[in-house]
Amino acid sequence: MELFYADLSPYARKVRVVLEEKGLAGRVKLTAVNPYEIPPALSAANPLSKVPTLVLDDGRALFDSPVICEYLDASGGGARLLPADGEARWGVLRRHALANGIIDAAFNVACEVNRREEHERSAKWVKHWLTAIGRSVDAVEAEIGDWPDQVDMAAVALGCALGYLDVRVKSLWEWRDGHPETAAWYEHFSKRPSMVATRPKV
């Protein structure tokens, strides 16, 4: 298998964390790309030219991080990160969606601030996305004490989301302020070998 990824992409980092957690890292070739340059190998596998994209051994390609993560979860060893059915599955999916929403909003902020010329930027939209991030981290703070102790797909997504906030949003908003339980959770989770191995090189 071959994974096309970008080092700073929080979506690709989720997949790389799952590879580590499921004991699959040694079976996958990691190919770093800049998706904005439309590299031929990436666009041939994924016409959207987005990372992450996972090319399977039979040549088929999977894209969109939740799809890839669920495939790897079913393929690797150990406990499932996403339960197969029942209330436990819906709980993980809901928390995963919340964490993924933080990533989406933070990615939008990063694109607006870092990829647009200053005169093209929208302060209104940056404020909108930062407000959404703030509400979402507030929601995490209110419930994280009740999150399961075991690592699941929601925890992976939240760890990658908070790490991405540190890289891309910290100059605009410090998420740790007013969120001590979430900060303590992240301090512990960020030390997992899977998180250390996939830490962005910034």
XYZ file of N, CA, C and O in Angstrom:
808
model
N 0.842 -1.193 0.000
C 0.000 0.000 0.000
C 0.879 1.245 0.000
O 2.019 1.204 0.483
N 0.337 2.329 -0.529
C 1.065 3.602 -0.565
C 0.132 4.713 -0.094
O -0.996 4.830 -0.572
N 0.620 5.512 0.835
C -0.155 6.631 1.348
C 0.454 7.936 0.873
O 1.623 8.232 1.156
N -0.320 8.716 0.130
C 0.075 10.066 -0.219
C -0.371 10.985 0.920
O -1.544 10.954 1.319
N 0.559 11.779 1.425
C 0.250 12.622 2.571
C 1.049 13.922 2.488
O 1.996 14.050 1.713
N 0.622 14.897 3.279
C 1.393 16.123 3.496
C 1.654 16.227 4.983
O 0.772 15.930 5.802
N 2.854 16.621 5.342
C 3.272 16.576 6.738
C 2.370 17.403 7.650
O 2.082 17.003 8.773
N 1.901 18.554 7.170
C 1.087 19.429 8.012
C -0.396 19.094 7.970
O -1.166 19.654 8.753
N -0.805 18.211 7.090
C -2.232 17.906 6.967
C -2.743 17.146 8.186
O -2.286 16.037 8.472
N -3.725 17.708 8.903
C -4.283 16.983 10.047
C -5.095 15.774 9.609
O -5.218 14.794 10.349
N -5.656 15.842 8.408
C -6.406 14.696 7.883
C -5.460 13.530 7.615
O -5.752 12.384 7.979
N -4.327 13.816 6.993
C -3.340 12.772 6.745
C -2.729 12.269 8.054
O -2.413 11.082 8.187
N -2.582 13.165 9.017
C -2.017 12.724 10.291
C -2.939 11.716 10.966
O -2.456 10.752 11.582
N -4.232 11.917 10.882
C -5.161 10.936 11.452
C -4.878 9.547 10.892
O -4.827 8.561 11.643
N -4.714 9.467 9.594
C -4.448 8.180 8.956
C -3.119 7.613 9.433
O -3.014 6.412 9.741
N -2.101 8.445 9.532
C -0.793 7.966 9.972
C -0.834 7.503 11.423
O -0.173 6.510 11.785
N -1.608 8.171 12.267
C -1.767 7.720 13.652
C -2.441 6.354 13.686
O -2.030 5.452 14.428
N -3.479 6.186 12.861
C -4.157 4.888 12.817
C -3.208 3.798 12.341
O -3.202 2.679 12.881
N -2.373 4.091 11.343
C -1.378 3.111 10.902
C -0.503 2.660 12.065
O -0.222 1.459 12.224
N -0.073 3.618 12.875
C 0.776 3.287 14.026
C 0.003 2.487 15.073
O 0.495 1.479 15.597
N -1.201 2.943 15.374
C -1.995 2.289 16.418
C -2.384 0.856 16.033
O -2.495 -0.012 16.901
N -2.587 0.608 14.748
C -3.038 -0.703 14.284
C -1.890 -1.604 13.846
O -2.111 -2.711 13.354
N -0.636 -1.151 14.017
C 0.506 -1.982 13.677
C 0.696 -2.181 12.180
O 1.260 -3.199 11.746
N 0.267 -1.192 11.379
C 0.333 -1.323 9.929
C 1.395 -0.428 9.292
O 1.557 -0.454 8.059
N 2.089 0.355 10.093
C 3.005 1.356 9.528
C 4.053 0.723 8.613
O 4.403 1.299 7.577
N 4.538 -0.449 8.965
C 5.575 -1.089 8.166
C 5.093 -1.643 6.842
O 5.902 -2.027 5.990
N 3.785 -1.681 6.633
C 3.232 -2.239 5.402
C 2.862 -1.177 4.380
O 2.371 -1.502 3.300
N 3.072 0.083 4.724
C 2.612 1.178 3.865
C 3.783 2.083 3.506
O 4.520 2.553 4.378
N 3.938 2.340 2.209
C 4.924 3.305 1.736
C 4.350 4.703 1.902
O 3.236 4.983 1.450
N 5.095 5.583 2.569
C 4.653 6.957 2.780
C 5.273 7.859 1.721
O 6.501 7.918 1.583
N 4.430 8.551 0.977
C 4.896 9.440 -0.078
C 4.401 10.848 0.217
O 3.201 11.124 0.130
N 5.330 11.732 0.589
C 4.972 13.119 0.901
C 4.801 13.893 -0.401
O 5.642 13.810 -1.302
N 3.719 14.639 -0.499
C 3.431 15.428 -1.696
C 2.868 16.782 -1.280
O 2.418 16.975 -0.150
N 2.902 17.713 -2.221
C 2.183 18.977 -2.079
C 0.957 18.889 -2.977
O 1.073 19.016 -4.201
N -0.225 18.667 -2.422
C -1.402 18.443 -3.267
C -1.771 19.651 -4.112
O -2.414 19.505 -5.152
N -1.349 20.855 -3.689
C -1.675 22.061 -4.452
C -0.899 22.130 -5.766
O -1.272 22.885 -6.668
N 0.161 21.355 -5.868
C 0.939 21.311 -7.113
C 0.397 20.266 -8.087
O 0.933 20.094 -9.166
N -0.672 19.584 -7.709
C -1.317 18.548 -8.530
C -0.287 17.534 -9.032
O -0.093 17.361 -10.256
N 0.424 16.853 -8.131
C 1.404 15.860 -8.590
C 0.715 14.747 -9.376
O -0.353 14.271 -8.981
N 1.302 14.338 -10.506
C 0.640 13.362 -11.389
C 0.255 12.059 -10.692
O -0.834 11.521 -10.938
N 1.136 11.533 -9.845
C 0.831 10.253 -9.198
C -0.380 10.376 -8.271
O -1.203 9.462 -8.190
N -0.485 11.507 -7.578
C -1.625 11.716 -6.684
C -2.906 11.916 -7.482
O -3.932 11.292 -7.185
N -2.865 12.777 -8.490
C -4.084 13.050 -9.250
C -4.546 11.842 -10.048
O -5.735 11.693 -10.334
N -3.604 10.944 -10.410
C -3.992 9.710 -11.089
C -4.765 8.791 -10.144
O -5.693 8.087 -10.561
N -4.383 8.799 -8.879
C -5.068 7.967 -7.888
C -6.333 8.625 -7.367
O -7.323 7.957 -7.074
N -6.299 9.942 -7.233
C -7.412 10.702 -6.665
C -7.610 11.950 -7.520
O -6.817 12.880 -7.446
N -8.653 11.986 -8.340
C -8.846 13.140 -9.224
C -9.022 14.454 -8.479
O -8.836 15.523 -9.066
N -9.342 14.393 -7.190
C -9.454 15.606 -6.388
C -8.088 16.162 -6.003
O -7.998 17.290 -5.515
N -7.030 15.372 -6.169
C -5.665 15.747 -5.769
C -5.633 16.209 -4.319
O -5.129 17.284 -3.988
N -6.188 15.362 -3.446
C -6.245 15.688 -2.022
C -5.524 14.617 -1.227
O -5.457 13.444 -1.636
N -4.982 15.021 -0.091
C -4.408 14.069 0.856
C -5.305 14.033 2.098
O -5.929 15.042 2.428
N -5.354 12.832 2.706
C -4.649 11.600 2.360
C -5.344 10.830 1.227
O -6.552 10.894 1.081
N -4.535 10.098 0.483
C -5.028 9.120 -0.487
C -4.245 7.839 -0.264
O -3.015 7.871 -0.201
N -4.949 6.740 -0.118
C -4.323 5.438 0.113
C -4.525 4.563 -1.116
O -5.669 4.288 -1.498
N -3.420 4.142 -1.732
C -3.480 3.228 -2.876
C -3.267 1.812 -2.344
O -2.241 1.521 -1.717
N -4.241 0.961 -2.587
C -4.184 -0.407 -2.082
C -3.284 -1.263 -2.961
O -2.889 -0.871 -4.062
N -2.979 -2.459 -2.484
C -2.076 -3.345 -3.213
C -2.621 -3.739 -4.579
O -1.853 -4.045 -5.495
N -3.945 -3.738 -4.737
C -4.532 -4.104 -6.022
C -4.705 -2.905 -6.950
O -5.284 -3.028 -8.036
N -4.198 -1.732 -6.532
C -4.253 -0.550 -7.375
C -5.434 0.354 -7.122
O -5.452 1.501 -7.592
N -6.445 -0.117 -6.406
C -7.571 0.752 -6.074
C -7.120 1.822 -5.080
O -6.210 1.587 -4.286
N -7.784 2.970 -5.114
C -7.428 4.058 -4.208
C -8.607 4.409 -3.317
O -9.767 4.403 -3.754
N -8.292 4.684 -2.076
C -9.280 5.186 -1.124
C -8.901 6.606 -0.755
O -7.723 6.920 -0.573
N -9.893 7.482 -0.646
C -9.612 8.828 -0.184
C -10.724 9.309 0.727
O -11.790 8.697 0.812
N -10.424 10.386 1.435
C -11.197 10.953 2.535
C -10.803 10.207 3.809
O -10.925 8.985 3.901
N -10.294 10.967 4.771
C -9.670 10.337 5.935
C -10.593 9.401 6.709
O -10.128 8.339 7.146
N -11.895 9.702 6.920
C -12.715 8.721 7.638
C -12.812 7.378 6.920
O -12.831 6.327 7.561
N -12.869 7.408 5.595
C -12.949 6.164 4.825
C -11.662 5.363 4.981
O -11.682 4.154 5.252
N -10.531 6.037 4.822
C -9.240 5.350 4.949
C -9.063 4.809 6.360
O -8.630 3.661 6.549
N -9.393 5.610 7.350
C -9.217 5.171 8.737
C -10.075 3.950 9.053
O -9.615 3.017 9.726
N -11.301 3.928 8.552
C -12.148 2.764 8.823
C -11.613 1.525 8.115
O -11.647 0.417 8.679
N -11.088 1.689 6.908
C -10.492 0.554 6.192
C -9.303 0.006 6.983
O -9.181 -1.215 7.174
N -8.431 0.882 7.430
C -7.249 0.430 8.170
C -7.634 -0.178 9.507
O -7.017 -1.148 9.965
N -8.652 0.386 10.145
C -9.120 -0.150 11.427
C -9.580 -1.591 11.261
O -9.310 -2.449 12.111
N -10.268 -1.868 10.146
C -10.747 -3.226 9.891
C -9.625 -4.160 9.449
O -9.738 -5.385 9.584
N -8.530 -3.590 8.922
C -7.441 -4.407 8.365
C -6.358 -4.743 9.379
O -5.648 -5.742 9.215
N -6.185 -3.887 10.393
C -5.093 -4.058 11.336
C -5.461 -4.899 12.532
O -6.583 -5.385 12.666
N -4.477 -5.056 13.415
C -4.690 -5.859 14.603
C -5.171 -5.028 15.780
O -5.323 -3.814 15.701
N -5.398 -5.720 16.895
C -5.777 -5.033 18.122
C -7.239 -4.638 18.164
O -8.031 -4.978 17.285
N -7.590 -3.904 19.211
C -8.967 -3.489 19.414
C -9.401 -2.518 18.325
O -8.595 -1.740 17.803
N -10.682 -2.569 17.974
C -11.216 -1.669 16.963
C -11.276 -0.239 17.492
O -11.678 0.004 18.628
N -10.863 0.693 16.658
C -10.964 2.113 16.989
C -12.372 2.632 16.768
O -12.779 3.621 17.376
N -13.109 1.980 15.884
C -14.502 2.328 15.620
C -15.336 1.069 15.774
O -15.227 0.144 14.961
N -16.154 1.002 16.828
C -16.966 -0.196 17.035
C -17.825 -0.508 15.811
O -18.247 0.392 15.079
N -18.085 -1.778 15.598
C -18.800 -2.208 14.395
C -20.259 -1.789 14.402
O -20.845 -1.537 13.348
N -20.877 -1.733 15.567
C -22.303 -1.405 15.605
C -22.687 -0.971 17.012
O -21.844 -0.887 17.912
N -23.960 -0.695 17.193
C -24.496 -0.376 18.508
C -24.253 1.056 18.946
O -23.718 1.893 18.214
N -24.652 1.331 20.175
C -24.537 2.679 20.721
C -23.091 3.141 20.817
O -22.809 4.333 20.662
N -22.177 2.203 21.073
C -20.761 2.586 21.165
C -20.285 3.180 19.839
O -19.534 4.160 19.825
N -20.716 2.602 18.730
C -20.324 3.116 17.415
C -20.836 4.542 17.221
O -20.090 5.420 16.790
N -22.108 4.767 17.550
C -22.674 6.106 17.352
C -22.006 7.139 18.252
O -21.813 8.293 17.849
N -21.605 6.716 19.442
C -20.901 7.637 20.332
C -19.557 8.048 19.766
O -19.197 9.235 19.790
N -18.800 7.074 19.254
C -17.496 7.395 18.657
C -17.684 8.260 17.413
O -16.957 9.241 17.214
N -18.654 7.926 16.583
C -18.890 8.709 15.375
C -19.264 10.152 15.697
O -18.822 11.085 15.015
N -20.068 10.356 16.733
C -20.456 11.717 17.102
C -19.254 12.513 17.570
O -19.033 13.652 17.142
N -18.437 11.904 18.443
C -17.253 12.608 18.940
C -16.229 12.832 17.825
O -15.564 13.873 17.784
N -16.119 11.854 16.937
C -15.217 12.004 15.798
C -15.674 13.174 14.922
O -14.852 13.979 14.464
N -16.971 13.279 14.692
C -17.492 14.375 13.870
C -17.200 15.732 14.504
O -16.867 16.703 13.804
N -17.302 15.826 15.820
C -17.003 17.074 16.511
C -15.529 17.442 16.331
O -15.192 18.586 15.989
N -14.645 16.471 16.538
C -13.211 16.728 16.380
C -12.877 17.055 14.933
O -12.070 17.949 14.649
N -13.502 16.339 13.997
C -13.250 16.601 12.585
C -13.745 17.993 12.195
O -13.160 18.658 11.340
N -14.825 18.441 12.822
C -15.321 19.785 12.567
C -14.337 20.851 13.014
O -14.201 21.901 12.364
N -13.644 20.606 14.124
C -12.586 21.524 14.565
C -11.488 21.579 13.515
O -10.997 22.658 13.162
N -11.099 20.412 13.003
C -10.076 20.371 11.957
C -10.536 21.158 10.731
O -9.783 21.962 10.168
N -11.782 20.933 10.304
C -12.292 21.624 9.114
C -12.218 23.140 9.285
O -11.756 23.854 8.385
N -12.692 23.628 10.428
C -12.701 25.073 10.649
C -11.282 25.627 10.743
O -10.981 26.701 10.209
N -10.392 24.895 11.421
C -9.005 25.344 11.545
C -8.304 25.336 10.192
O -7.501 26.230 9.890
N -8.609 24.350 9.359
C -8.038 24.296 8.014
C -8.508 25.498 7.191
O -7.727 26.104 6.450
N -9.773 25.854 7.332
C -10.293 27.027 6.627
C -9.576 28.304 7.065
O -9.236 29.152 6.238
N -9.349 28.426 8.371
C -8.618 29.589 8.879
C -7.213 29.624 8.295
O -6.731 30.670 7.827
N -6.537 28.467 8.314
C -5.171 28.412 7.812
C -5.107 28.787 6.336
O -4.204 29.521 5.906
N -6.060 28.298 5.543
C -6.077 28.641 4.118
C -6.330 30.125 3.917
O -5.689 30.767 3.070
N -7.251 30.680 4.686
C -7.578 32.098 4.536
C -6.398 32.983 4.907
O -6.085 33.963 4.221
N -5.721 32.635 5.991
C -4.642 33.482 6.514
C -3.329 33.253 5.773
O -2.568 34.202 5.531
N -3.046 31.994 5.412
C -1.728 31.662 4.859
C -1.679 31.551 3.349
O -0.591 31.616 2.766
N -2.822 31.364 2.694
C -2.800 31.133 1.253
C -3.441 32.260 0.447
O -3.415 32.231 -0.778
N -4.028 33.222 1.109
C -4.601 34.370 0.402
C -3.750 35.606 0.651
O -3.179 35.771 1.734
N -3.691 36.464 -0.344
C -3.055 37.765 -0.140
C -3.855 38.544 0.903
O -5.065 38.344 1.044
N -3.172 39.406 1.628
C -3.812 40.105 2.734
C -5.083 40.829 2.295
O -6.092 40.807 2.998
N -5.063 41.456 1.115
C -6.236 42.215 0.669
C -7.395 41.306 0.245
O -8.528 41.777 0.071
N -7.131 39.999 0.099
C -8.172 39.055 -0.284
C -8.798 38.362 0.919
O -9.832 37.697 0.782
N -8.201 38.496 2.075
C -8.675 37.768 3.260
C -9.977 38.346 3.789
O -10.218 39.546 3.704
N -10.776 37.463 4.375
C -12.043 37.879 4.964
C -11.967 37.760 6.481
O -11.981 36.649 7.028
N -11.890 38.890 7.160
C -11.879 38.885 8.629
C -13.185 38.304 9.160
O -13.205 37.655 10.222
N -14.280 38.542 8.434
C -15.583 38.025 8.859
C -15.581 36.504 8.920
O -16.045 35.906 9.897
N -15.032 35.868 7.866
C -15.028 34.415 7.848
C -14.028 33.836 8.840
O -14.298 32.807 9.483
N -12.891 34.476 8.998
C -11.933 34.010 10.003
C -12.574 34.045 11.389
O -12.460 33.086 12.171
N -13.271 35.128 11.697
C -13.960 35.223 12.990
C -15.020 34.135 13.114
O -15.167 33.517 14.185
N -15.758 33.885 12.037
C -16.795 32.841 12.049
C -16.193 31.478 12.376
O -16.707 30.746 13.227
N -15.099 31.132 11.690
C -14.485 29.825 11.911
C -13.854 29.727 13.294
O -13.958 28.688 13.959
N -13.211 30.787 13.754
C -12.623 30.763 15.095
C -13.705 30.631 16.159
O -13.516 29.937 17.171
N -14.835 31.276 15.956
C -15.944 31.152 16.903
C -16.471 29.728 16.939
O -16.773 29.186 18.015
N -16.581 29.101 15.773
C -17.022 27.706 15.720
C -16.040 26.792 16.433
O -16.439 25.864 17.162
N -14.748 27.047 16.251
C -13.728 26.262 16.950
C -13.880 26.442 18.455
O -13.838 25.473 19.223
N -14.070 27.689 18.887
C -14.218 27.959 20.309
C -15.402 27.238 20.912
O -15.289 26.633 21.994
N -16.551 27.283 20.236
C -17.733 26.568 20.738
C -17.471 25.070 20.818
O -17.881 24.399 21.774
N -16.776 24.552 19.818
C -16.520 23.113 19.768
C -15.563 22.666 20.865
O -15.772 21.620 21.499
N -14.509 23.450 21.110
C -13.592 23.100 22.200
C -14.299 23.253 23.542
O -14.056 22.472 24.475
N -15.206 24.223 23.662
C -16.035 24.328 24.873
C -16.838 23.041 25.079
O -16.958 22.539 26.210
N -17.405 22.518 23.995
C -18.198 21.288 24.086
C -17.327 20.108 24.498
O -17.736 19.266 25.311
N -16.121 20.040 23.939
C -15.190 18.978 24.336
C -14.859 19.102 25.819
O -14.871 18.111 26.557
N -14.587 20.321 26.270
C -14.240 20.546 27.680
C -15.351 20.068 28.599
O -15.093 19.492 29.671
N -16.603 20.281 28.191
C -17.741 19.916 29.036
C -17.919 18.410 29.164
O -18.491 17.934 30.156
N -17.424 17.648 28.200
C -17.714 16.221 28.206
C -16.495 15.313 28.253
O -16.632 14.105 28.410
N -15.286 15.873 28.118
C -14.134 14.997 27.931
C -13.857 14.124 29.151
O -13.289 13.033 29.032
N -14.306 14.558 30.321
C -14.152 13.720 31.502
C -14.936 12.424 31.414
O -14.639 11.461 32.132
N -15.936 12.384 30.520
C -16.759 11.192 30.342
C -16.335 10.366 29.132
O -16.943 9.338 28.846
N -15.317 10.836 28.386
C -14.863 10.056 27.231
C -14.239 8.746 27.717
O -13.640 8.694 28.803
N -14.363 7.669 26.944
C -13.765 6.387 27.338
C -12.250 6.512 27.497
O -11.608 7.331 26.836
N -11.701 5.678 28.358
C -10.250 5.693 28.567
C -9.490 5.105 27.387
O -8.373 5.523 27.098
N -10.089 4.127 26.708
C -9.371 3.480 25.617
C -9.299 4.398 24.397
O -10.157 5.254 24.190
N -8.268 4.172 23.615
C -8.089 4.959 22.391
C -9.115 4.506 21.360
O -9.283 3.315 21.111
N -9.826 5.477 20.782
C -10.748 5.184 19.695
C -10.570 6.232 18.605
O -9.698 7.098 18.697
N -11.375 6.141 17.563
C -11.208 7.040 16.417
C -11.475 8.485 16.801
O -10.862 9.408 16.243
N -12.355 8.709 17.746
C -12.632 10.075 18.192
C -11.423 10.670 18.898
O -11.089 11.847 18.694
N -10.751 9.869 19.719
C -9.555 10.354 20.406
C -8.448 10.681 19.416
O -7.752 11.696 19.554
N -8.283 9.834 18.405
C -7.276 10.102 17.365
C -7.581 11.432 16.680
O -6.701 12.277 16.493
N -8.833 11.626 16.307
C -9.220 12.859 15.613
C -9.028 14.079 16.499
O -8.539 15.122 16.039
N -9.398 13.977 17.777
C -9.237 15.121 18.669
C -7.764 15.437 18.887
O -7.370 16.610 18.877
N -6.941 14.412 19.066
C -5.510 14.656 19.233
C -4.923 15.380 18.029
O -4.145 16.333 18.177
N -5.317 14.964 16.828
C -4.813 15.613 15.615
C -5.385 17.017 15.471
O -4.697 17.937 14.990
N -6.629 17.216 15.886
C -7.250 18.543 15.809
C -6.540 19.534 16.718
O -6.197 20.652 16.301
N -6.297 19.139 17.957
C -5.655 20.050 18.909
C -4.206 20.319 18.500
O -3.713 21.446 18.641
N -3.529 19.289 17.991
C -2.178 19.499 17.500
C -2.149 20.474 16.338
O -1.240 21.307 16.229
N -3.152 20.405 15.470
C -3.225 21.311 14.327
C -3.513 22.740 14.784
O -2.975 23.701 14.222
N -4.348 22.893 15.805
C -4.579 24.232 16.354
C -3.272 24.846 16.837
O -3.032 26.049 16.647
N -2.431 24.040 17.455
C -1.138 24.544 17.928
C -0.269 25.020 16.775
O 0.463 26.010 16.899
N -0.334 24.327 15.649
C 0.525 24.654 14.512
C -0.020 25.839 13.718
O 0.736 26.729 13.324
N -1.336 25.870 13.493
C -1.901 26.818 12.536
C -2.721 27.965 13.124
O -2.925 28.972 12.454
N -3.203 27.816 14.355
C -4.168 28.797 14.870
C -3.663 29.497 16.124
O -4.218 30.510 16.544
N -2.581 29.010 16.716
C -2.142 29.516 18.016
C -1.875 31.016 18.009
O -2.104 31.700 19.023
N -1.412 31.557 16.889
C -1.136 32.994 16.842
C -2.412 33.826 16.878
O -2.383 35.018 17.185
N -3.556 33.178 16.578
C -4.844 33.874 16.577
C -5.679 33.570 17.808
O -6.488 34.404 18.229
N -5.497 32.369 18.364
C -6.318 31.942 19.513
C -5.630 30.785 20.218
O -5.219 29.811 19.578
N -5.511 30.883 21.542
C -4.892 29.831 22.349
C -5.999 28.961 22.941
O -6.714 29.390 23.837
N -6.134 27.755 22.419
C -7.256 26.906 22.809
C -7.166 26.416 24.253
O -8.187 26.047 24.854
N -5.975 26.401 24.846
C -5.840 25.909 26.217
C -6.483 26.836 27.244
O -6.867 26.386 28.331
N -6.593 28.122 26.925
C -7.184 29.072 27.872
C -8.638 28.704 28.141
O -9.469 28.635 27.222
N -8.945 28.454 29.390
C -10.315 28.120 29.775
C -10.701 26.681 29.529
O -11.870 26.317 29.718
N -9.758 25.840 29.138
C -10.061 24.437 28.847
C -9.043 23.523 29.531
O -8.305 22.781 28.867
N -8.979 23.557 30.846
C -7.931 22.802 31.554
C -8.041 21.290 31.394
O -7.021 20.600 31.294
N -9.272 20.751 31.373
C -9.406 19.292 31.253
C -8.993 18.817 29.861
O -8.353 17.770 29.712
N -9.361 19.585 28.853
C -8.954 19.233 27.499
C -7.442 19.341 27.352
O -6.809 18.482 26.715
N -6.864 20.374 27.941
C -5.409 20.550 27.884
C -4.695 19.389 28.574
O -3.681 18.889 28.076
N -5.211 18.955 29.724
C -4.601 17.842 30.444
C -4.725 16.549 29.635
O -3.778 15.742 29.569
N -5.893 16.354 29.023
C -6.084 15.171 28.173
C -5.073 15.173 27.034
O -4.435 14.157 26.754
N -4.907 16.313 26.379
C -3.999 16.384 25.238
C -2.549 16.207 25.672
O -1.765 15.567 24.974
N -2.194 16.761 26.809
C -0.827 16.602 27.311
C -0.478 15.125 27.440
O 0.636 14.699 27.100
N -1.437 14.335 27.906
C -1.220 12.890 28.049
C -1.261 12.192 26.688
O -0.359 11.403 26.350
N -2.282 12.500 25.885
C -2.470 11.790 24.625
C -1.351 12.091 23.634
O -0.945 11.208 22.866
N -0.849 13.297 23.640
C 0.183 13.686 22.674
C 1.492 12.962 22.891
O 2.371 12.986 22.020
N 1.647 12.292 24.025
C 2.854 11.526 24.303
C 2.777 10.087 23.796
O 3.762 9.337 23.903
N 1.625 9.673 23.263
C 1.528 8.322 22.713
C 2.540 8.170 21.578
O 2.775 9.111 20.800
N 3.162 7.001 21.436
C 4.138 6.808 20.355
C 3.578 7.154 18.976
O 4.299 7.697 18.134
N 2.311 6.875 18.748
C 1.713 7.169 17.443
C 1.650 8.659 17.174
O 1.802 9.108 16.024
N 1.424 9.449 18.220
C 1.373 10.895 18.062
C 2.772 11.481 17.920
O 2.998 12.403 17.127
N 3.710 10.939 18.681
C 5.088 11.418 18.583
C 5.653 11.119 17.192
O 6.312 11.967 16.566
N 5.376 9.934 16.667
C 5.914 9.530 15.372
C 5.354 10.352 14.222
O 5.984 10.450 13.155
N 4.187 10.957 14.405
C 3.538 11.685 13.311
C 3.518 13.191 13.549
O 2.843 13.920 12.821
N 4.263 13.647 14.531
C 4.268 15.077 14.845
C 4.792 15.874 13.637
O 5.827 15.534 13.060
N 4.081 16.945 13.238
C 4.538 17.738 12.085
C 5.930 18.324 12.324
O 6.275 18.717 13.433
N 6.702 18.393 11.267
C 8.061 18.912 11.352
C 8.050 20.407 11.043
O 8.325 20.835 9.934
N 7.670 21.185 12.054
C 7.595 22.649 11.888
C 8.613 23.332 12.790
O 9.105 22.739 13.722
